[in-house]
Coordinates of N, CA, C and O and ligand atoms in Angstrom, one line a residue:
M1 N 27.3 -2.4 -0.1 CA 26.1 -1.4 0.3 C 26.3 -0.1 -0.3 O 26.9 0.6 0.3
N2 N 25.6 0.4 -1.7 CA 25.7 1.7 -1.9 C 24.7 2.9 -1.5 O 24.4 3.7 -2.1
A3 N 23.4 2.4 -0.9 CA 22.7 3.2 -0.8 C 22.7 4.1 0.6 O 23.3 3.6 1.2
T4 N 22.5 5.3 0.5 CA 22.4 6.2 1.3 C 21.4 6.3 1.8 O 20.0 6.3 1.3
E5 N 21.1 7.4 2.9 CA 19.6 7.7 3.4 C 19.0 8.6 3.0 O 19.6 9.5 2.3
L6 N 18.0 8.6 3.2 CA 16.9 9.5 2.4 C 17.4 10.8 2.9 O 17.7 10.9 4.0
T7 N 17.6 12.4 2.0 CA 17.4 13.1 2.4 C 15.7 13.7 2.9 O 15.0 13.1 2.6
E8 N 15.8 14.6 3.7 CA 14.5 15.2 4.3 C 13.6 15.5 3.0 O 12.5 15.4 3.2
V9 N 14.0 15.9 1.9 CA 13.3 16.6 0.7 C 12.8 14.8 0.2 O 11.6 15.1 -0.3
E10 N 13.5 14.3 -0.1 CA 13.3 12.9 -0.7 C 12.1 12.6 -0.1 O 11.3 11.7 -0.5
L11 N 12.5 12.5 1.3 CA 11.5 11.4 2.3 C 10.1 12.3 2.3 O 8.9 11.8 2.2
Q12 N 10.2 13.8 2.3 CA 8.9 14.3 2.0 C 8.1 13.9 0.7 O 6.9 14.1 0.8
N13 N 9.0 14.0 -0.5 CA 8.5 13.8 -1.5 C 7.5 12.1 -1.6 O 6.7 11.8 -1.8
L14 N 8.3 11.5 -0.9 CA 8.0 10.1 -1.0 C 6.7 10.1 0.4 O 6.0 9.0 -0.3
K15 N 6.9 11.0 1.3 CA 5.4 10.7 1.8 C 4.3 11.3 1.0 O 2.9 10.4 0.6
E16 N 4.9 12.1 0.4 CA 3.2 12.8 -0.6 C 2.9 11.8 -1.4 O 1.4 11.9 -2.2
S17 N 3.3 11.2 -2.2 CA 3.4 10.2 -3.3 C 2.8 9.1 -2.5 O 1.4 8.5 -3.3
L18 N 3.1 8.4 -1.1 CA 2.2 7.7 -0.6 C 0.6 8.1 -0.3 O -0.3 7.3 -0.6
L19 N 0.9 9.2 0.2 CA -0.5 9.8 0.5 C -1.2 10.1 -0.8 O -2.8 9.9 -0.5
F20 N -0.9 10.6 -1.8 CA -1.4 10.7 -2.7 C -2.1 9.1 -3.6 O -3.3 9.1 -4.0
Q21 N -1.1 8.3 -3.3 CA -2.0 6.7 -3.8 C -2.9 6.4 -2.9 O -3.8 5.7 -3.1
K22 N -3.0 6.6 -1.8 CA -3.6 6.1 -0.8 C -5.1 6.6 -1.0 O -6.3 6.6 -1.2
G23 N -5.0 8.3 -1.2 CA -5.9 9.2 -1.6 C -7.2 8.3 -2.7 O -8.2 8.3 -3.1
T24 N -6.2 7.9 -3.7 CA -6.3 7.4 -4.9 C -7.4 6.5 -4.8 O -8.2 6.1 -5.6
I25 N -6.8 5.2 -4.0 CA -7.4 4.2 -3.6 C -8.8 4.2 -3.2 O -9.5 3.8 -3.5
L26 N -8.6 5.0 -1.7 CA -10.0 5.6 -1.1 C -11.1 5.9 -2.1 O -11.9 6.1 -2.0
N27 N -10.6 7.2 -3.0 CA -11.7 7.6 -3.9 C -12.2 6.5 -4.8 O -13.4 6.3 -4.9
K28 N -11.4 5.7 -5.4 CA -12.0 4.2 -5.8 C -13.1 4.0 -5.1 O -14.0 3.3 -5.7
T29 N -12.4 3.7 -4.0 CA -13.7 3.2 -3.2 C -15.0 3.6 -2.8 O -15.8 3.2 -3.2
H30 N -14.6 4.5 -2.8 CA -15.8 5.7 -2.6 C -16.6 5.8 -3.6 O -18.0 5.9 -3.5
E31 N -16.4 5.9 -4.7 CA -16.8 5.9 -6.2 C -17.4 4.8 -6.1 O -19.0 4.4 -6.9
F32 N -16.8 3.4 -5.9 CA -17.4 2.0 -5.9 C -18.7 1.7 -4.8 O -19.9 1.5 -5.5
K33 N -18.4 2.5 -4.0 CA -19.4 2.5 -2.7 C -20.7 3.5 -3.2 O -21.9 2.8 -3.2
E34 N -20.9 4.4 -3.7 CA -21.5 5.5 -4.3 C -22.4 4.6 -5.6 O -23.8 4.1 -5.6
E35 N -21.8 3.8 -6.4 CA -22.3 2.8 -7.6 C -23.3 1.9 -6.8 O -24.3 1.8 -6.6
Q36 N -22.6 1.6 -6.0 CA -23.5 0.6 -5.3 C -24.5 0.7 -4.6 O -25.7 0.1 -4.5
S37 N -24.4 1.9 -3.9 CA -25.8 2.1 -3.1 C -26.8 2.9 -3.9 O -27.8 2.5 -3.4
S38 N -26.7 3.3 -5.1 CA -27.3 3.2 -6.3 C -28.1 2.2 -6.5 O -29.3 2.5 -7.1
M39 N -27.5 0.9 -6.8 CA -28.1 -0.4 -7.0 C -28.5 -0.8 -6.1 O -29.1 -1.9 -6.7
A40 N -28.2 -0.7 -4.8 CA -29.1 -1.5 -3.8 C -30.0 -0.9 -3.4 O -30.3 -1.1 -2.0
A41 N -30.8 -0.2 -3.8 CA -31.7 0.2 -2.9 C -32.6 -0.5 -2.5 O -33.5 -0.6 -1.6
V42 N -33.0 -1.8 -3.0 CA -33.9 -2.9 -3.2 C -33.1 -4.2 -1.7 O -34.0 -4.7 -1.4
A43 N -32.0 -3.7 -1.8 CA -31.2 -4.8 -0.7 C -31.7 -4.1 0.5 O -32.5 -3.5 1.2
D44 N -31.2 -5.2 1.7 CA -31.8 -5.2 2.9 C -31.7 -4.5 3.7 O -30.3 -4.2 4.1
E45 N -32.1 -3.5 4.1 CA -31.2 -2.2 4.6 C -31.1 -2.7 5.9 O -29.9 -1.9 6.4
A46 N -31.5 -3.4 6.8 CA -31.0 -4.0 8.3 C -29.9 -4.3 7.9 O -29.0 -4.1 8.9
E47 N -29.9 -5.1 7.3 CA -28.4 -6.2 7.0 C -27.5 -4.8 6.8 O -26.5 -5.0 7.1
A48 N -27.3 -4.0 5.7 CA -26.7 -3.2 5.2 C -25.9 -2.2 6.7 O -24.9 -1.8 6.7
A49 N -27.1 -1.3 7.2 CA -26.9 -0.8 8.3 C -25.9 -1.6 9.9 O -25.3 -1.1 10.1
S50 N -26.2 -3.1 9.8 CA -25.5 -4.0 10.6 C -23.8 -3.8 10.2 O -23.0 -4.4 11.0
Q51 N -23.8 -3.8 8.6 CA -22.5 -3.5 8.7 C -21.4 -2.5 9.0 O -21.7 -1.2 8.7
D52 N -20.0 -2.7 9.4 CA -19.5 -1.8 9.7 C -18.4 -1.6 8.5 O -18.4 -2.0 7.6
I53 N -18.5 0.0 8.5 CA -17.9 0.8 7.5 C -16.5 0.2 7.0 O -16.7 0.1 5.8
S54 N -15.7 0.4 7.9 CA -14.4 -0.1 7.5 C -14.3 -1.4 6.7 O -13.4 -1.6 6.0
N55 N -15.3 -2.3 7.4 CA -15.0 -3.7 6.9 C -16.0 -3.6 5.6 O -15.0 -4.4 4.3
N56 N -16.8 -2.9 5.4 CA -17.4 -2.8 4.0 C -16.4 -2.3 2.8 O -16.3 -3.0 2.1
I57 N -15.6 -1.6 3.1 CA -14.5 -0.9 2.5 C -13.5 -2.0 1.8 O -13.1 -2.2 0.9
S58 N -12.9 -2.5 3.1 CA -12.2 -3.6 2.6 C -12.8 -5.0 1.9 O -11.8 -5.1 0.9
I59 N -13.8 -5.2 2.1 CA -14.7 -6.2 1.4 C -14.6 -5.5 -0.2 O -14.4 -6.5 -0.8
H60 N -15.1 -4.0 -0.7 CA -15.4 -4.1 -1.8 C -13.9 -3.9 -2.4 O -13.9 -3.3 -3.8
L61 N -13.0 -3.2 -1.6 CA -11.1 -3.1 -2.5 C -11.5 -4.3 -3.2 O -11.2 -5.1 -2.4
H62 N -10.5 -4.1 -4.5 CA -10.0 -4.8 -5.0 C -8.5 -5.9 -4.2 O -8.4 -4.7 -3.1
E63 N -8.8 -7.0 -4.5 CA -7.4 -7.6 -3.8 C -6.1 -6.9 -3.8 O -5.3 -6.2 -2.9
R64 N -5.8 -5.9 -4.9 CA -4.4 -5.6 -5.5 C -4.4 -3.9 -4.7 O -3.7 -3.4 -4.0
D65 N -5.8 -3.3 -4.7 CA -5.7 -2.1 -4.0 C -5.4 -2.2 -2.3 O -5.2 -1.8 -1.7
R66 N -6.1 -3.6 -2.0 CA -6.6 -3.8 -0.6 C -4.9 -3.8 0.0 O -4.9 -3.5 0.8
T67 N -4.2 -4.7 -0.9 CA -2.5 -4.8 -0.7 C -1.7 -3.6 0.0 O -1.5 -3.9 0.5
A68 N -2.3 -3.2 -1.8 CA -1.4 -1.6 -1.8 C -1.9 -0.7 -0.7 O -0.8 0.0 0.1
L69 N -3.1 -0.4 -0.5 CA -3.3 -0.1 1.0 C -2.8 -0.5 2.4 O -2.1 0.4 2.9
Y70 N -2.7 -1.2 2.4 CA -1.6 -2.0 3.7 C -0.4 -1.7 3.1 O -0.1 -1.2 4.6
A71 N 0.3 -1.9 2.5 CA 1.3 -1.4 2.4 C 1.8 0.1 2.5 O 2.5 0.4 3.4
I72 N 0.9 0.9 1.9 CA 1.1 2.3 2.4 C 0.8 2.9 3.3 O 2.1 3.6 3.8
E73 N -0.2 1.6 4.5 CA -0.5 2.2 6.0 C 0.9 2.6 6.6 O 1.5 2.7 7.4
R74 N 1.7 1.0 5.8 CA 2.7 0.5 6.8 C 3.7 1.2 6.5 O 4.7 1.8 7.5
A75 N 4.2 2.0 4.8 CA 5.4 2.8 4.8 C 4.8 4.3 5.6 O 5.8 4.5 6.2
L76 N 3.7 4.8 5.5 CA 3.5 5.6 6.4 C 3.8 5.6 7.9 O 4.1 6.7 8.5
G77 N 3.5 4.6 8.4 CA 3.5 4.4 10.0 C 5.2 4.4 10.3 O 5.4 4.8 11.3
K78 N 6.1 3.8 8.7 CA 7.2 3.6 9.3 C 8.2 5.1 9.3 O 9.0 5.6 9.9
I79 N 7.5 5.8 8.2 CA 8.1 7.4 8.1 C 7.9 7.6 9.4 O 8.5 8.6 10.1
A80 N 6.5 7.8 10.2 CA 6.1 8.4 11.4 C 7.6 7.8 12.7 O 7.8 8.8 13.3
D81 N 7.8 6.5 12.7 CA 8.6 6.2 13.5 C 10.1 6.1 13.1 O 11.2 5.3 13.8
G82 N 10.5 6.7 11.8 CA 11.7 6.4 11.5 C 12.7 5.5 10.8 O 13.9 5.4 10.5
T83 N 11.9 4.5 10.7 CA 12.6 3.4 10.1 C 12.1 3.0 8.6 O 12.1 2.0 8.3
Y84 N 11.1 4.0 8.0 CA 11.4 4.0 6.3 C 12.4 3.9 5.6 O 13.5 4.7 5.9
G85 N 12.8 3.2 5.0 CA 13.6 3.2 4.0 C 14.6 1.9 4.3 O 15.4 2.0 3.7
Q86 N 14.7 1.5 5.3 CA 15.0 0.0 5.9 C 14.6 -1.2 5.4 O 13.3 -1.5 5.5
C87 N 15.0 -2.3 4.7 CA 14.3 -3.2 4.5 C 14.1 -4.4 5.6 O 14.9 -4.6 6.4
E88 N 12.9 -5.0 5.4 CA 12.6 -5.2 6.2 C 12.9 -6.7 6.8 O 13.0 -7.4 7.7
A89 N 13.7 -7.4 5.5 CA 14.4 -8.7 5.8 C 16.1 -8.7 6.1 O 16.0 -9.5 7.3
C90 N 16.4 -7.8 5.9 CA 17.8 -7.7 6.0 C 18.2 -6.6 6.6 O 19.8 -6.2 7.3
S91 N 17.5 -5.4 6.7 CA 17.8 -4.2 7.6 C 18.6 -3.3 7.0 O 19.0 -2.0 7.2
E92 N 19.3 -4.0 5.3 CA 19.7 -2.5 4.8 C 19.1 -1.6 4.1 O 17.6 -1.9 4.5
L93 N 19.8 -0.6 4.0 CA 19.2 0.7 3.5 C 18.0 0.3 2.1 O 19.2 -0.1 1.0
I94 N 17.1 0.6 1.6 CA 16.7 0.7 0.2 C 17.3 1.6 -0.1 O 16.9 2.7 0.0
S95 N 17.8 2.0 -1.8 CA 17.9 2.5 -2.0 C 16.9 3.5 -3.1 O 15.9 3.2 -2.7
A96 N 17.4 5.1 -3.2 CA 16.2 5.6 -3.0 C 15.5 5.6 -4.3 O 14.3 5.9 -4.3
R97 N 16.5 5.6 -5.4 CA 16.1 5.0 -6.7 C 14.6 4.1 -6.8 O 13.7 4.1 -7.1
R98 N 14.7 3.2 -6.0 CA 13.8 2.1 -6.1 C 12.8 2.6 -4.6 O 11.4 1.9 -5.2
L99 N 13.2 3.1 -3.9 CA 11.9 4.0 -3.3 C 10.9 4.7 -4.1 O 9.6 4.5 -3.6
Q100 N 11.7 5.5 -4.7 CA 10.5 6.3 -5.8 C 10.2 5.6 -6.6 O 9.1 6.3 -7.1
A101 N 10.4 4.3 -7.4 CA 9.8 3.5 -8.4 C 8.5 3.2 -7.3 O 7.2 2.6 -8.1
R102 N 8.8 2.9 -6.2 CA 7.9 2.0 -5.2 C 7.8 2.3 -3.8 O 8.5 1.9 -3.3
P103 N 7.3 3.5 -3.5 CA 7.6 4.0 -2.4 C 6.9 3.1 -0.9 O 7.3 3.3 0.2
F104 N 5.8 2.1 -1.6 CA 5.5 1.3 -0.1 C 6.5 -0.1 -0.4 O 5.4 -1.1 0.4
T105 N 7.3 -0.3 -1.2 CA 8.0 -1.8 -0.9 C 9.1 -1.5 0.4 O 9.2 -0.7 1.1
A106 N 8.8 -2.8 0.8 CA 9.4 -3.0 2.3 C 10.8 -3.8 2.0 O 11.2 -4.4 3.0
L107 N 10.8 -4.2 1.0 CA 12.1 -5.1 0.9 C 13.3 -4.2 -0.1 O 12.8 -3.7 -1.0
C108 N 14.1 -4.6 -0.1 CA 15.4 -4.0 -0.8 C 15.5 -4.9 -2.0 O 14.8 -6.0 -1.8
I109 N 15.9 -4.5 -3.6 CA 15.8 -5.5 -4.5 C 16.5 -7.0 -4.5 O 15.9 -8.1 -4.9
D110 N 17.8 -7.3 -3.6 CA 18.1 -8.5 -3.2 C 17.0 -9.3 -2.9 O 16.7 -10.5 -3.2
C111 N 16.4 -8.7 -1.7 CA 15.2 -9.5 -1.0 C 14.2 -9.9 -1.6 O 13.8 -10.7 -1.7
M112 N 13.5 -9.0 -2.6 CA 12.6 -8.9 -3.4 C 12.8 -9.7 -4.9 O 12.1 -10.9 -4.5
E113 N 14.4 -9.8 -5.1 CA 14.0 -11.1 -5.9 C 14.5 -12.4 -5.1 O 13.6 -13.4 -5.8
E114 N 15.0 -12.3 -4.3 CA 14.9 -13.7 -3.3 C 13.6 -14.5 -3.2 O 13.2 -15.3 -3.0
Q115 N 12.8 -13.5 -2.8 CA 11.2 -14.0 -2.6 C 10.9 -14.1 -3.6 O 10.1 -15.3 -3.8
E116 N 11.0 -13.0 -4.7 CA 10.2 -13.8 -6.2 C 11.0 -14.9 -6.7 O 9.8 -16.2 -7.1
S117 N 11.9 -15.4 -6.2 CA 12.1 -16.3 -7.0 C 11.6 -17.8 -6.1 O 11.8 -19.0 -6.5
H118 N 11.7 -17.5 -4.7 CA 11.1 -18.8 -4.0 C 9.2 -18.6 -4.5 O 9.3 -20.2 -4.4
S119 N 8.5 -18.0 -4.3 CA 7.4 -17.9 -4.5 C 6.9 -18.6 -6.1 O 6.2 -19.2 -6.2
S120 N 8.1 -18.5 -7.1 CA 7.7 -18.8 -8.6 C 8.1 -20.1 -8.4 O 7.2 -21.1 -9.4
I121 N 8.5 -20.8 -7.5 CA 8.7 -22.3 -7.3 C 7.2 -23.1 -7.1 O 7.3 -24.3 -7.5
F122 N 6.1 -22.2 -6.4 CA 5.4 -22.9 -6.3 C 4.2 -22.2 -7.1 O 2.9 -22.7 -6.7
Q123 N 4.1 -21.4 -7.7 CA 3.1 -21.1 -8.7 C 2.8 -22.2 -9.9 O 3.7 -23.1 -10.1
Ligands
ZN1 ZN1 16.7 -6.9 2.0

């Protein structure tokens, strides 16, 4: 294992990058909703009103964005409780370089490759 713990500055940068990505996804959702609402003038208002807003957001998000948003939230939670940067599968530290490339990754490169090789069997 050659990964070292993240410095305060690195952690702060990664957190900002996570928040930025989260904002980008949520902005997209917002734009999408505005588009929808201008088109949905004829839609059943009672039905629209009964829908939970957060539910609405997740329905309208693209699958990929939803997955990313979930991963971002989890990563931010881990930053908050001090477990960020640890692989979820083997508990080894994930290298700073990998985190900088994919701040919301939950797995180290070895475990990720392992998982990818497994999932390719089923494709
Ligand atoms: Zn791992």
